[in-house]
Amino acid sequence: MNNFIEMHLVTHYRSLLFPQDYCGQSTFGFECNDGWTNLIEATLRLTRQQAELKALDVTVTQAKEKFGQLRIYHSGSDEIIGSVFEIAQLASGYICELCGNPGEVVSLEGWLVARCGNHSGRGHLDPIEAHIADEKYITSYIQAVDTILAFFGAGAVRWVQEKRTAFAGRRPSEMLATEEGCQTIFTFLKRLEHGVGV
């Protein structure tokens, strides 16, 4: 990950990335490309909110790409925060790790990677444009996942994995790859919550 992006994440989410008694200036060491930055930031922000609400001392011990998905290893969480990380892992498979555009997990030169159509060819290691934080996506993602967790609790991870008739057969985990998809999920669940027909 780009050093500037990593320093931004370390500065804003230090309490999650290092033990409380840590005073060093070292970087965290995110082991993935920049395309997942918005997803990582949304996940860390939601985790921090949940941890503060429940007075939990959550620490992220590693964040890396594995088999085309983002894996975030952690300690000190509860079932809901564990679900936050699992949902991020599922959503990451639909986000190009290089550029952040919608994509899918594909086999590329013997490796499983998350790529969009523009980055699934042999030139997949070509330089990518500098990452720009997408606050609208980050906010929409947090809102959608928070609502999913409130609505389904322990069943949230299972709900995002399965194809849903309400979304024309799409999986919610796929929809979480875009701001529009996040907003669609949020609106759908809020309408259900208030007993409005969909």
Short mmCIF file of N, CA and C in Angstrom, two decimals, residues 2 5 34 98-99 119 126-132:
data_model
loop_
_atom_site.label_atom_id
_atom_site.label_comp_id
_atom_site.label_asym_id
_atom_site.label_seq_id
_atom_site.Cartn_x
_atom_site.Cartn_y
_atom_site.Cartn_z
N ASN A 2 0.41 2.25 -0.70
CA ASN A 2 1.08 3.54 -0.77
C ASN A 2 1.36 4.08 0.64
N ILE A 5 -1.09 6.80 1.98
CA ILE A 5 -2.38 6.24 2.39
C ILE A 5 -2.24 5.54 3.74
N ASP A 34 -3.81 -0.35 -3.28
CA ASP A 34 -4.58 0.82 -2.87
C ASP A 34 -6.07 0.77 -3.16
N LEU A 98 -6.63 -2.99 -7.32
CA LEU A 98 -5.71 -2.01 -7.88
C LEU A 98 -6.31 -0.61 -7.97
N CYS A 99 -7.59 -0.52 -8.43
CA CYS A 99 -8.16 0.82 -8.68
C CYS A 99 -9.40 1.14 -7.86
N HIS A 119 -8.15 -4.24 -15.42
CA HIS A 119 -6.92 -4.71 -14.77
C HIS A 119 -6.85 -6.23 -14.64
N ASP A 126 0.77 -2.78 -13.95
CA ASP A 126 1.06 -1.43 -14.41
C ASP A 126 0.67 -0.42 -13.34
N PRO A 127 1.35 0.74 -13.28
CA PRO A 127 1.01 1.75 -12.26
C PRO A 127 -0.45 2.21 -12.39
N ILE A 128 -1.06 2.49 -11.27
CA ILE A 128 -2.45 2.94 -11.20
C ILE A 128 -2.45 4.40 -10.75
N GLU A 129 -3.46 5.14 -11.15
CA GLU A 129 -3.57 6.54 -10.72
C GLU A 129 -3.59 6.63 -9.20
N ALA A 130 -3.16 7.77 -8.70
CA ALA A 130 -3.14 7.99 -7.25
C ALA A 130 -4.55 7.83 -6.67
N HIS A 131 -4.63 7.22 -5.50
CA HIS A 131 -5.92 6.99 -4.84
C HIS A 131 -6.50 8.29 -4.29
N ILE A 132 -7.79 8.47 -4.48
CA ILE A 132 -8.50 9.61 -3.91
C ILE A 132 -9.60 9.05 -3.01
#
